[in-house]
mmCIF file of C-alpha atoms in Angstrom:
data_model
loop_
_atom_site.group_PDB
_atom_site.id
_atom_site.type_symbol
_atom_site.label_atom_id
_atom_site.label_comp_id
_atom_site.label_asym_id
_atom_site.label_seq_id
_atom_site.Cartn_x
_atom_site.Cartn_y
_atom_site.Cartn_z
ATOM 1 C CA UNK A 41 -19.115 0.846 7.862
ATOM 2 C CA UNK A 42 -16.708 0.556 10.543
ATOM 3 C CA UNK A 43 -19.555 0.760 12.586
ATOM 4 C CA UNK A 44 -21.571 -1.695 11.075
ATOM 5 C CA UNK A 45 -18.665 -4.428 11.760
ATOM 6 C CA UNK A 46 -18.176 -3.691 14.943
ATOM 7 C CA UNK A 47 -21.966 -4.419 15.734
ATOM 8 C CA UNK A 48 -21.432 -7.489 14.104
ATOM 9 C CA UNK A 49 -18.549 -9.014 15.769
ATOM 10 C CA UNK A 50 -20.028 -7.884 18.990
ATOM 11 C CA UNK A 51 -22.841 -9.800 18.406
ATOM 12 C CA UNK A 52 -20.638 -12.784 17.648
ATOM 13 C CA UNK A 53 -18.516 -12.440 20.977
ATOM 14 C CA UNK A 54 -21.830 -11.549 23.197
ATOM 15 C CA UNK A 55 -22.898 -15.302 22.117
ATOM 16 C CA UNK A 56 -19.325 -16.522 22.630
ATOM 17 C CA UNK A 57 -18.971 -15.110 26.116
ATOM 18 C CA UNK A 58 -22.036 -14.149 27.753
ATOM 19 C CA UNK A 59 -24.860 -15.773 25.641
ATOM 20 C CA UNK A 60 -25.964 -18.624 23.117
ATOM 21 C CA UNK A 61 -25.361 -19.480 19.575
ATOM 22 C CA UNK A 62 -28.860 -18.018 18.915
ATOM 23 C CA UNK A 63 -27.550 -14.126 20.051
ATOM 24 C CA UNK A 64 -24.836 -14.658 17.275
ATOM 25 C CA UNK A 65 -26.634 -13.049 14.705
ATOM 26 C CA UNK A 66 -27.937 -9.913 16.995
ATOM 27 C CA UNK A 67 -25.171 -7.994 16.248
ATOM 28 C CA UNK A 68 -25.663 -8.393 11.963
ATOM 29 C CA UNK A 69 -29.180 -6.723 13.102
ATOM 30 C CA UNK A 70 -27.566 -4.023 14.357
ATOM 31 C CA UNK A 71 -24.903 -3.574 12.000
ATOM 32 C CA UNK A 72 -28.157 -3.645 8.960
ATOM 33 C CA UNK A 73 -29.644 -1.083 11.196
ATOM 34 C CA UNK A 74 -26.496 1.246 11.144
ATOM 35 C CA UNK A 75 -26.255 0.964 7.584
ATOM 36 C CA UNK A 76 -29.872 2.013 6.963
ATOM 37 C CA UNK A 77 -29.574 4.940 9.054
ATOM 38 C CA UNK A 78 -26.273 5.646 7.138
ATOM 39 C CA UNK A 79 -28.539 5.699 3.819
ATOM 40 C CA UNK A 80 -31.128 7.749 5.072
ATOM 41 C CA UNK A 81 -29.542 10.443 6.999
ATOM 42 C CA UNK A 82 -28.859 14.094 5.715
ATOM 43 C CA UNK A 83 -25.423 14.771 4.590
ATOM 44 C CA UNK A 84 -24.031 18.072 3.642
ATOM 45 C CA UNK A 85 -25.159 19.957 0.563
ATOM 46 C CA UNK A 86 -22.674 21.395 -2.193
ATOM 47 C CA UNK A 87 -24.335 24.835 -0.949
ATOM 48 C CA UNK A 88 -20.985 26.314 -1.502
ATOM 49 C CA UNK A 89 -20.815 25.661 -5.383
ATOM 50 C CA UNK A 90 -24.186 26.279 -5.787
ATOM 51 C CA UNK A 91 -24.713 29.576 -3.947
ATOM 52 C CA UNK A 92 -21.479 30.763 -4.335
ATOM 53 C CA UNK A 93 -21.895 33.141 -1.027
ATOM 54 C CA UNK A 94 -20.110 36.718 -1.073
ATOM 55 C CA UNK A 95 -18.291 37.619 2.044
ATOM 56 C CA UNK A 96 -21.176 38.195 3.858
ATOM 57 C CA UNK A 97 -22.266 34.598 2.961
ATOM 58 C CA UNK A 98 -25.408 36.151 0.807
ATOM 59 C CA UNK A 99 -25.977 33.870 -2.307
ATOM 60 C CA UNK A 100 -24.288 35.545 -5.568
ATOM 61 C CA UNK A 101 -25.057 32.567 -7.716
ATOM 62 C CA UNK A 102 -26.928 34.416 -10.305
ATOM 63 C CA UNK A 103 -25.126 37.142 -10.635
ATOM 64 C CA UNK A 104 -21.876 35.605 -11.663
ATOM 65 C CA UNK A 105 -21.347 35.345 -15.274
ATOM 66 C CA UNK A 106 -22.390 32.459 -17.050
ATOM 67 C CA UNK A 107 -18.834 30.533 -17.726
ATOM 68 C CA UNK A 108 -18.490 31.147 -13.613
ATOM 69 C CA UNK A 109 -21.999 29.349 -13.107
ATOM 70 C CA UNK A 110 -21.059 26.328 -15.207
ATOM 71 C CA UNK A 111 -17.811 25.635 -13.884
ATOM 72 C CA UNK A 112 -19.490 25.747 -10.083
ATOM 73 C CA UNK A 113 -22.367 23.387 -11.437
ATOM 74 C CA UNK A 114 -19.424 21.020 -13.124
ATOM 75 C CA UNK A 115 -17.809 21.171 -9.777
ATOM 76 C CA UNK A 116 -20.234 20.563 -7.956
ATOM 77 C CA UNK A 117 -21.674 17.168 -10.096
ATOM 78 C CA UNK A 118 -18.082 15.617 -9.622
ATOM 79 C CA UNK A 119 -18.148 16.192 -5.874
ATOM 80 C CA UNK A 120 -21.451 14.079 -5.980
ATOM 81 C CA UNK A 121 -20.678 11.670 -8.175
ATOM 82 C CA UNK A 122 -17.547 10.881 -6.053
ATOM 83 C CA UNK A 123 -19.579 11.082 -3.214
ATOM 84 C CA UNK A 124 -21.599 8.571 -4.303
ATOM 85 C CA UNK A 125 -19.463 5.886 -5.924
ATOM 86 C CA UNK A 126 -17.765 6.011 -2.449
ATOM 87 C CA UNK A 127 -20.986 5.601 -0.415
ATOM 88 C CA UNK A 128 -22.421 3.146 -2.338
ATOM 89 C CA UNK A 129 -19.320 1.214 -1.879
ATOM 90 C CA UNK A 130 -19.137 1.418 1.809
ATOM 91 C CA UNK A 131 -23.160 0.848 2.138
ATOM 92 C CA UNK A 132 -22.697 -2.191 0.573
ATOM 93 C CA UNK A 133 -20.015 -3.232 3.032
ATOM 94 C CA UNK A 134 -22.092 -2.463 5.954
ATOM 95 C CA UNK A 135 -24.716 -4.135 4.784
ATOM 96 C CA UNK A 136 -24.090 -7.631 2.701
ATOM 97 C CA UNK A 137 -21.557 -7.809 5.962
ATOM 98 C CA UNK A 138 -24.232 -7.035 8.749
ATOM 99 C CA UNK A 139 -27.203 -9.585 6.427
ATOM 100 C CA UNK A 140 -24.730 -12.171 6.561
ATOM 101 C CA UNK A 141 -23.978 -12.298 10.283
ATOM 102 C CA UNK A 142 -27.768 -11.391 11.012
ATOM 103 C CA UNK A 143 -28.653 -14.636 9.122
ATOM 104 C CA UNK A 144 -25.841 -17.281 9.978
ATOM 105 C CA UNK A 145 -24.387 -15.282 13.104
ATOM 106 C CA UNK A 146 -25.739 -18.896 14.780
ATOM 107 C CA UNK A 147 -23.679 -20.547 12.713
ATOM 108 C CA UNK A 148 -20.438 -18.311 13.351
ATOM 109 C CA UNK A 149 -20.986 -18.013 16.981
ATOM 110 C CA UNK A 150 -20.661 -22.161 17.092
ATOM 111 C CA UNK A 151 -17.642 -22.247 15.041
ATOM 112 C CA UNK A 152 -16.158 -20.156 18.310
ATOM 113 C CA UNK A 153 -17.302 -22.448 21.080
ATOM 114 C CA UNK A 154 -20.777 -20.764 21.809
ATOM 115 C CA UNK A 155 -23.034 -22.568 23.633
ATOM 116 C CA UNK A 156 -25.647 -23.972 22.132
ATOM 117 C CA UNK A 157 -29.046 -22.440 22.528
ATOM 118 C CA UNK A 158 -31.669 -23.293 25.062
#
């Protein structure tokens, strides 16, 4: 996310500085980018509830009584569902923020003295 808005006001100052109002919205095409590869990149599995390695990090899962097994699977469906509440959240940061800048990052760029385009 952070990410994401930092491509987008750098998008808005390379127009401001160095460029024209029509580079404002370059950096909202980044910041969409950043957030897609956010979405679609691997993240780390609950191997630990679901395994349930030994010592020697060999999976035990099955072998653990059944009231064991449920409370790892429980555990393991809240850490996702947090998970996910909080990445959707941020995603949709990242990206209605990056969209908007990508599509008026013109307009933006002129409020803050860019010139205008060629």
């Amino acid at each position: 996310m952070f990410l994401s808005f930092a491509a987008s006001i750098a998008g808005i100052l390379y127009a401001v500085f160095l460029g024209t109002q029509c580079d404002g919205g370059r950096g909202g095409a980044l910041a969409v980018a950043f957030a897609f590869g956010a979405l679609f990149t691997a993240r780390p599995t609950l191997e630990s509830y679901l395994e349930a390695p030994d010592e020697n990090g060999r999976p035990q899962f099955n072998a653990l009584p059944a009231d064991q097994r449920l409370a790892l699977l429980r555990s393991a469906l809240a850490v996702l569902v947090d998970r996910q509440k909080l990445e959707a959240f941020y995603l949709m940061l990242a990206s209605v923020s990056g969209t908007i800048v990508w599509g008026f990052g013109d307009w933006i760029s002129s409020w803050f003295g860019a010139p205008a385009c060629a």
